[in-house]
CSV table of C-alpha atoms in Angstrom, one decimal:
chain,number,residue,atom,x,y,z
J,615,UNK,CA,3.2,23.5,12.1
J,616,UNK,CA,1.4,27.1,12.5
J,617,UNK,CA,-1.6,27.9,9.9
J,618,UNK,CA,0.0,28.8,6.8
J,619,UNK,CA,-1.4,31.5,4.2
J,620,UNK,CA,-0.4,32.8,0.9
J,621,UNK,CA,1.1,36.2,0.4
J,622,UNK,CA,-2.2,36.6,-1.9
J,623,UNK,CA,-4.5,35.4,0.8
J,624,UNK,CA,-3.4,37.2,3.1
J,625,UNK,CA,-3.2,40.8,1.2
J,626,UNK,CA,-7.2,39.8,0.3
J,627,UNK,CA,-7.8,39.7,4.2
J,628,UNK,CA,-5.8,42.9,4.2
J,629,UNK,CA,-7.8,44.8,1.3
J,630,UNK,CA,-11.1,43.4,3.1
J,631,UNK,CA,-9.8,44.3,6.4
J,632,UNK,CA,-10.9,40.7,8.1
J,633,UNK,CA,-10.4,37.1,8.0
J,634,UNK,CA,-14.0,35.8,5.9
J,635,UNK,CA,-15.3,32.7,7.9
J,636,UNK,CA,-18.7,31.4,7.7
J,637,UNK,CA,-20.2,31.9,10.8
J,638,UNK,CA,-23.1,31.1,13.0
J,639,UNK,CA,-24.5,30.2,16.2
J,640,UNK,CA,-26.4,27.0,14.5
J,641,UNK,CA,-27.7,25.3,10.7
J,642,UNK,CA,-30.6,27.8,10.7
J,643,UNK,CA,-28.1,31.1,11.1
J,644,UNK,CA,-25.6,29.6,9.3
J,645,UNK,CA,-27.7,28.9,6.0
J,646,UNK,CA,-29.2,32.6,6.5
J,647,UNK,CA,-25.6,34.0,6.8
J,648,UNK,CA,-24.8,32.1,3.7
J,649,UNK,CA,-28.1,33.4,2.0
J,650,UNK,CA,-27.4,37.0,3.1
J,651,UNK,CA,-23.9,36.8,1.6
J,652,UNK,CA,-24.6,35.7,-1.9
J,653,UNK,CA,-24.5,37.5,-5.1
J,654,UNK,CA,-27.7,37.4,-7.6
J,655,UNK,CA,-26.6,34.6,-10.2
J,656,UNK,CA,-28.3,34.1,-13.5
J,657,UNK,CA,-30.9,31.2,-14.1
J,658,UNK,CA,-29.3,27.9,-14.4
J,659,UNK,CA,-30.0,25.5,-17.3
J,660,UNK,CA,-28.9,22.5,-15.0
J,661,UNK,CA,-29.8,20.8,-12.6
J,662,UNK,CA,-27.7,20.3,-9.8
J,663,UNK,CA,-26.1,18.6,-6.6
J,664,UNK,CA,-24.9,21.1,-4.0
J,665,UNK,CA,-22.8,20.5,-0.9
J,666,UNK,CA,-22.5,23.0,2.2
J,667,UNK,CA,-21.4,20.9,4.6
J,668,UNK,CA,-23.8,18.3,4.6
J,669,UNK,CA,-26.4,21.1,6.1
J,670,UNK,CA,-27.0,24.0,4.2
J,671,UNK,CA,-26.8,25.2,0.7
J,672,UNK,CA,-28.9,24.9,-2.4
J,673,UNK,CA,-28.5,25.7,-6.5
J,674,UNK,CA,-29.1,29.4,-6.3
J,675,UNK,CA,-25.1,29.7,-5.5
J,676,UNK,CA,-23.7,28.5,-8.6
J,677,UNK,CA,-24.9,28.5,-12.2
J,678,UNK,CA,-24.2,26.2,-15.1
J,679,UNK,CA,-25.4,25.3,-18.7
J,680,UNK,CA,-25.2,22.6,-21.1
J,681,UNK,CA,-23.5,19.1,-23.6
J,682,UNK,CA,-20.4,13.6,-22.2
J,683,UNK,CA,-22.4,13.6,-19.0
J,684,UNK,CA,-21.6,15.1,-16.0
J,685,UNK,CA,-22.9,14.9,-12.5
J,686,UNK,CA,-22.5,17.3,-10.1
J,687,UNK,CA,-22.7,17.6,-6.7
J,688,UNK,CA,-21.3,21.3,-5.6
J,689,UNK,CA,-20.4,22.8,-2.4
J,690,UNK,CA,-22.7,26.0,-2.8
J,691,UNK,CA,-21.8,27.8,0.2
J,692,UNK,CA,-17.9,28.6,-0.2
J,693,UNK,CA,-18.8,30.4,-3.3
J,694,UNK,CA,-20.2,33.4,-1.5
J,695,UNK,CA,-19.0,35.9,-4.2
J,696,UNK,CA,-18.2,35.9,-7.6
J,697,UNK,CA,-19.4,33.7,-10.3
J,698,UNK,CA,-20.4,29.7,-10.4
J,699,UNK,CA,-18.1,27.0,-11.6
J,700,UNK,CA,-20.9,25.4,-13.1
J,701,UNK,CA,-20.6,27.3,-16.3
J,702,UNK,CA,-17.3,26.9,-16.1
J,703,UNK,CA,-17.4,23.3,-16.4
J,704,UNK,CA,-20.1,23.2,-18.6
J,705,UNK,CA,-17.9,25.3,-21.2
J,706,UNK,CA,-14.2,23.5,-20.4
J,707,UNK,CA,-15.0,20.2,-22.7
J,708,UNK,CA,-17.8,19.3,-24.8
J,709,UNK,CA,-20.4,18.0,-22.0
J,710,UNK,CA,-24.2,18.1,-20.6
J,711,UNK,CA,-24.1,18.8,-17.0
J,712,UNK,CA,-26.1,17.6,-14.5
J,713,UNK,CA,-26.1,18.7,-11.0
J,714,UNK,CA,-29.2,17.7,-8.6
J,715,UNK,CA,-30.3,19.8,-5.0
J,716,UNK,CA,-30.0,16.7,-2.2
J,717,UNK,CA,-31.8,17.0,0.9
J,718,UNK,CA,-30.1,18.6,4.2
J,719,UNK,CA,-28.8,16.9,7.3
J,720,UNK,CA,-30.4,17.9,10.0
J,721,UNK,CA,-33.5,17.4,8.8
J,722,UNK,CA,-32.3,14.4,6.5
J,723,UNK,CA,-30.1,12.3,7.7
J,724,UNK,CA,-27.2,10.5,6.2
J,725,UNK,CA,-27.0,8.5,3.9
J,726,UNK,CA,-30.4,10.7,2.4
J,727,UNK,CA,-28.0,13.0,0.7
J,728,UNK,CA,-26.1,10.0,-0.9
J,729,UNK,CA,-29.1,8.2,-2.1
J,730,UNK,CA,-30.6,11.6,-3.4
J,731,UNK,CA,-27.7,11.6,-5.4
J,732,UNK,CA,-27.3,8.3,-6.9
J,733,UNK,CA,-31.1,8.2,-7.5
J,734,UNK,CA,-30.5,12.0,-10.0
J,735,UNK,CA,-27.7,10.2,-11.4
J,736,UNK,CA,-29.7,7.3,-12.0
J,737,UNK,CA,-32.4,9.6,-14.0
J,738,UNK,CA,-29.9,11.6,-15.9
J,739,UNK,CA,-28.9,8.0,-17.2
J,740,UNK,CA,-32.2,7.2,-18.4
J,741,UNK,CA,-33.0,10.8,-19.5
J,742,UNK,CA,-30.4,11.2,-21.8
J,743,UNK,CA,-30.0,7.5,-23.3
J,744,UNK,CA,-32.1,7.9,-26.2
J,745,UNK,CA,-29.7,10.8,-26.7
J,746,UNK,CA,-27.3,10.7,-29.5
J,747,UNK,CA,-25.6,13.8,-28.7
J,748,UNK,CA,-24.8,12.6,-25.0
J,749,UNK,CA,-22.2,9.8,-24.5
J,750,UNK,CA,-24.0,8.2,-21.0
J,751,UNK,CA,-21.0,5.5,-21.4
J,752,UNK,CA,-18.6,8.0,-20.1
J,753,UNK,CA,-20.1,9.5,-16.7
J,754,UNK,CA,-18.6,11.8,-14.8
J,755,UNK,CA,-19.4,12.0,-10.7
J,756,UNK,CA,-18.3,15.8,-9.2
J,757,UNK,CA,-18.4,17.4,-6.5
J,758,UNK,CA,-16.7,19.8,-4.4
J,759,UNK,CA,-16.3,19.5,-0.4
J,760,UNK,CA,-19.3,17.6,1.6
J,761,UNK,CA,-20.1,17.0,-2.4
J,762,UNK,CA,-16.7,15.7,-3.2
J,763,UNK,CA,-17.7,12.9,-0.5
J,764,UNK,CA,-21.0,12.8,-2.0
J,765,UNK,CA,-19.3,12.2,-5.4
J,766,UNK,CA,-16.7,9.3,-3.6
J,767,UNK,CA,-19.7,7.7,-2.0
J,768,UNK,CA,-21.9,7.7,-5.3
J,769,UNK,CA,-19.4,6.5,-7.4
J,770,UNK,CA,-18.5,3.2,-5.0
J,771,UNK,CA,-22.4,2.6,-4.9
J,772,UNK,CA,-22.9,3.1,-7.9
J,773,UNK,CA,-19.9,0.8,-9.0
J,774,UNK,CA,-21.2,-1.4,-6.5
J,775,UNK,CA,-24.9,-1.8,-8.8
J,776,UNK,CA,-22.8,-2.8,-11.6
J,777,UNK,CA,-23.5,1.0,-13.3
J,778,UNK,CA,-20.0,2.2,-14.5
J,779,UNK,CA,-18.5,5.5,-13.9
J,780,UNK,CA,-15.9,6.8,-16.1
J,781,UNK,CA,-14.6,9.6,-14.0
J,782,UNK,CA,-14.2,11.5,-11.0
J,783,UNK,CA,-13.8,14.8,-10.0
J,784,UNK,CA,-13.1,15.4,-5.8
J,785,UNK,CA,-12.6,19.2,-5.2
J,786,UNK,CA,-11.6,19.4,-1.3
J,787,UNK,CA,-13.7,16.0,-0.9
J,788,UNK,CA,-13.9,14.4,2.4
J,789,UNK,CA,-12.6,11.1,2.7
J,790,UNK,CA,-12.8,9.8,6.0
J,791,UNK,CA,-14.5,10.9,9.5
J,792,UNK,CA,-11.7,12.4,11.9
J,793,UNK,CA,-12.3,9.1,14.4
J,794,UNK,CA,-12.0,6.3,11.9
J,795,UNK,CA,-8.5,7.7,10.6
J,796,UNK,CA,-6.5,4.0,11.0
J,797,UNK,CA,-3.5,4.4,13.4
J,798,UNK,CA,-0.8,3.5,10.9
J,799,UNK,CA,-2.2,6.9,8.7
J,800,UNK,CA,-2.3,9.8,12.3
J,801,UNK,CA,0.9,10.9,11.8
J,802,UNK,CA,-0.3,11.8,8.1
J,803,UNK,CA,-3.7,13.2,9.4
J,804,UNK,CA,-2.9,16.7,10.9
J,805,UNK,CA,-4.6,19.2,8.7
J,806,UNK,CA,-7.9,19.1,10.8
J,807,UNK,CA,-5.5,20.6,13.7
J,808,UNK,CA,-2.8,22.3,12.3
J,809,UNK,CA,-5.3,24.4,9.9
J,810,UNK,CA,-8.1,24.7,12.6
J,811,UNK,CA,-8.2,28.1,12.2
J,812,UNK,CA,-8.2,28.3,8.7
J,813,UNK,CA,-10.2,31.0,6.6
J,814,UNK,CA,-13.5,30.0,5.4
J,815,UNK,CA,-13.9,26.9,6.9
J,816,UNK,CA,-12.7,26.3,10.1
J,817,UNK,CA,-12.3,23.2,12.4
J,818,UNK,CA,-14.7,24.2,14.4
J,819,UNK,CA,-17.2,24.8,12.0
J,820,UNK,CA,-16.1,21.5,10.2
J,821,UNK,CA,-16.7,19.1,13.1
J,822,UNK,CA,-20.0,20.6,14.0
J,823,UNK,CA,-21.5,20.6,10.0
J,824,UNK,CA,-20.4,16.7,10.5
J,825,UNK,CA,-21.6,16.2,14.0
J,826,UNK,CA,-25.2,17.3,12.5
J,827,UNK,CA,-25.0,14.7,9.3
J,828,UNK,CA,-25.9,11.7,11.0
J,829,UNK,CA,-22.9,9.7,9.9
J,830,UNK,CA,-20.6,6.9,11.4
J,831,UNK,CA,-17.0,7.7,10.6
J,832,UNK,CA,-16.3,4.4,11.0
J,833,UNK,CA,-18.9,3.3,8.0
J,834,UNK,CA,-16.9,2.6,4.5
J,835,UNK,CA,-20.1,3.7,2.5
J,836,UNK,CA,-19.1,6.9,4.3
J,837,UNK,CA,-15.5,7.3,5.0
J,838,UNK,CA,-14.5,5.9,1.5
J,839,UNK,CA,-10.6,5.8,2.6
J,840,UNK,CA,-11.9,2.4,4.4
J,841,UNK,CA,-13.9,1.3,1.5
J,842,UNK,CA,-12.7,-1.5,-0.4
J,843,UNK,CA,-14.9,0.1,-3.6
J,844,UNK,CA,-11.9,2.5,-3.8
J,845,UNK,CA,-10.1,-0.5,-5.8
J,846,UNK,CA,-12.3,-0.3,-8.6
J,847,UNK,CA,-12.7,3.1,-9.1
J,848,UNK,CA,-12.2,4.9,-12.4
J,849,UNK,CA,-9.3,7.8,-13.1
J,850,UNK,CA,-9.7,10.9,-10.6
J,851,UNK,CA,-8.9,13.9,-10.6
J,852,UNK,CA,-8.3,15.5,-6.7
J,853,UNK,CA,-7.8,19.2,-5.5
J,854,UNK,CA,-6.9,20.0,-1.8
J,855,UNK,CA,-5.8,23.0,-0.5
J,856,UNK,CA,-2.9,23.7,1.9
J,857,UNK,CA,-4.0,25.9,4.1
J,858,UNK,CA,-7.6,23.6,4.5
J,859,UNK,CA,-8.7,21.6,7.4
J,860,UNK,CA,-9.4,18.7,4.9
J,861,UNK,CA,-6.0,19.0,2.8
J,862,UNK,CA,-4.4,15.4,4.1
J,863,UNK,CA,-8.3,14.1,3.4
J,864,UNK,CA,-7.3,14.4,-0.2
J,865,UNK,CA,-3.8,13.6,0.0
J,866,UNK,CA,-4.7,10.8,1.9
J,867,UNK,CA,-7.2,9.5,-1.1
J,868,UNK,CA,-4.6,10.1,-3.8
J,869,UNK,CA,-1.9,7.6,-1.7
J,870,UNK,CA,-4.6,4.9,-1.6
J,871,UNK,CA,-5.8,4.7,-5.1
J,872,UNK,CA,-2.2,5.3,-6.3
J,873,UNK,CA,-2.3,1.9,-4.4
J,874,UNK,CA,-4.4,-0.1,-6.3
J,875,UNK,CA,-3.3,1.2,-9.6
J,876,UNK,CA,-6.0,3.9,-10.3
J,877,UNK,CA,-5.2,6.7,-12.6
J,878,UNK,CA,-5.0,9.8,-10.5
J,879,UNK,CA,-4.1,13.6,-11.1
J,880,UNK,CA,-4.2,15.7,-8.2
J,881,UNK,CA,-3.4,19.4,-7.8
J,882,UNK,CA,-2.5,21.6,-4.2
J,883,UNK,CA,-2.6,24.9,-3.4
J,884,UNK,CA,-0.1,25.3,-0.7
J,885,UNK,CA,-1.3,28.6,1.4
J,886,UNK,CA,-4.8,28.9,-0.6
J,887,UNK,CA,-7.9,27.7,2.2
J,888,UNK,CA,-10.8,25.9,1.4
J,889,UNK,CA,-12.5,26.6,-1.8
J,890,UNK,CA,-10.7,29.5,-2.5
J,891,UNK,CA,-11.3,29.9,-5.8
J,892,UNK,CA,-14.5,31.4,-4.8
J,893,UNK,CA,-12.6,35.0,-4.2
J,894,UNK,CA,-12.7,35.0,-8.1
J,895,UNK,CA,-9.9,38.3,-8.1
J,896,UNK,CA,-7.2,35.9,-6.8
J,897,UNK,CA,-4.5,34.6,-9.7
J,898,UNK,CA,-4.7,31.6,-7.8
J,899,UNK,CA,-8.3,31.5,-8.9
J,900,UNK,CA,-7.9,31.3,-12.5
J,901,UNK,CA,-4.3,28.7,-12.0
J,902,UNK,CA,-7.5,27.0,-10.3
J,903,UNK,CA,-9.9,27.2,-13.2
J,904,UNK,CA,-7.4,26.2,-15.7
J,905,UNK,CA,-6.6,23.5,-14.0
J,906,UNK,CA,-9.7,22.1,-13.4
J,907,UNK,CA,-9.7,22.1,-17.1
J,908,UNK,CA,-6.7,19.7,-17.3
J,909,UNK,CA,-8.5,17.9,-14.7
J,910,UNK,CA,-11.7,17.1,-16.7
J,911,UNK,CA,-9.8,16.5,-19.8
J,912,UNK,CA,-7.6,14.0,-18.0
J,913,UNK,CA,-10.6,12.3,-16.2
J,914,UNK,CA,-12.5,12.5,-19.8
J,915,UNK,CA,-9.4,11.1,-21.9
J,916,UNK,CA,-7.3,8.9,-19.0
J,917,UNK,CA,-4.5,11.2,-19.9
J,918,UNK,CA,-2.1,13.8,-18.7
């Protein structure tokens, strides 16, 4: 099937007058690009984990405050314009936020960004236990994009120390490399090619953020789809987007923990590309935004 869009999307692209892509001939354009295109945002009261593909991004694109404990781990450069999500969060249910600035691939190579995060998480544990306004029993791992696999990956290591996680929250996550999708799941697999063209986020600027992250596709600690962690994982909440190169990423990861009996919510956007809700005038926006809402609650409570 064609590339798909919204009536909404595509009247945006029509009132901008172009199709917004992030663009650049390499990592050092492309995080200059992403600089250049940002709005000022307020100071943030959080600290926090960004994504950007793995290579670029830091906490200057979204903002947040504080009060149960959350960690996040944002995709900072598909919010271009517009305000953060962070507040947003901070603000949908009573919880302290905690969101951490992981080291870049190149220059840092995978699994760096992973062990940033689990080693943030690790101090917002021991930061806030002596805390008896913050519930560390019930942690929360988010993340949106290369951050939603951040979150994945952080949660099964994390799991795997014998530190439970009570939720999780994967926004457009990446769930397996491209080349370690199993034969019995291709036919299900088609996003990366059918939306290669996509808005935002294209295919080509997908593969080569990944080519730069250092990753094996083929490495469970990476692709969590392969991961046998994914068994033990607590309730999650997924978003995906239809018109997204990593849309069957997260269906894919709903099918599998559906599997083993994990408590799942997940919501699509048929039409809407990667991190849309970063174009804050969209309706679609604020269906996103309230339900993320549900989707924290539900994560938070283990119910619809």
């Amino acid at each position: 099937m064609p590339l798909e869009l919204a009536e909404e999307w595509l009247a945006f692209e029509a009132a901008i007058g172009m199709r917004p892509k992030v663009e650049g001939k390499d990592i050092p354009e492309l995080r200059e690009n992403v600089r250049k295109s940002r709005m000022p945002l307020a100071d943030s009261e959080t600290l926090k984990i960004n994504g950007g593909g793995f290579c670029f991004g830091d906490l200057d694109i979204e903002e947040g405050k504080a009060a149960q404990l959350v960690v996040l781990i944002m995709a900072s450069f598909a919010e271009l314009k517009g305000p953060g999500n962070i507040r947003f969060i901070a603000e949908a249910a009573p919880m302290v936020v905690v969101s951490v600035d992981y080291r870049l691939a190149p220059e840092h190579k995978w699994p760096t960004s992973r062990d940033d995060c689990i080693t943030a998480t690790k101090w917002a544990l021991e930061h806030f236990t002596h805390d008896s306004n913050v519930d560390t029993s019930k942690l929360i791992i988010c993340g949106g994009s290369a951050g939603g696999q951040l979150a994945l990956a952080t949660t099964s290591k994390l799991i795997g120390q014998g530190i439970p996680v009570h939720g999780v929250v994967a926004l457009v996550p990446i769930a397996i490399g491209e080349n370690a999708v199993p034969d019995h799941l291709k036919g299900k697999y088609i996003s990366m090619k059918e939306n290669a063209d996509a808005p935002l986020i294209d295919y080509h600027l997908m593969s080569y953020l990944l080519n730069h992250n250092g990753h094996d596709d083929h490495d469970p600690e990476f692709s969590l789809l392969l991961s046998p962690s994914l068994q033990n994982f607590p309730s999650t909440y997924i978003v995906t987007c239809g018109a997204d190169c990593l849309r069957d990423d997260g269906f894919l990861l709903a099918d599998e923990m559906r599997k083993y009996g994990i408590s799942v919510r997940h919501d699509n956007y048929p039409g809407y590309p990667h991190y849309f809700w970063g174009v804050p005038v969209l309706k679609a926006s604020q269906t996103f935004r309230d339900n993320l809402s549900k989707g924290l609650h539900f994560v938070i409570s283990g119910e619809e």
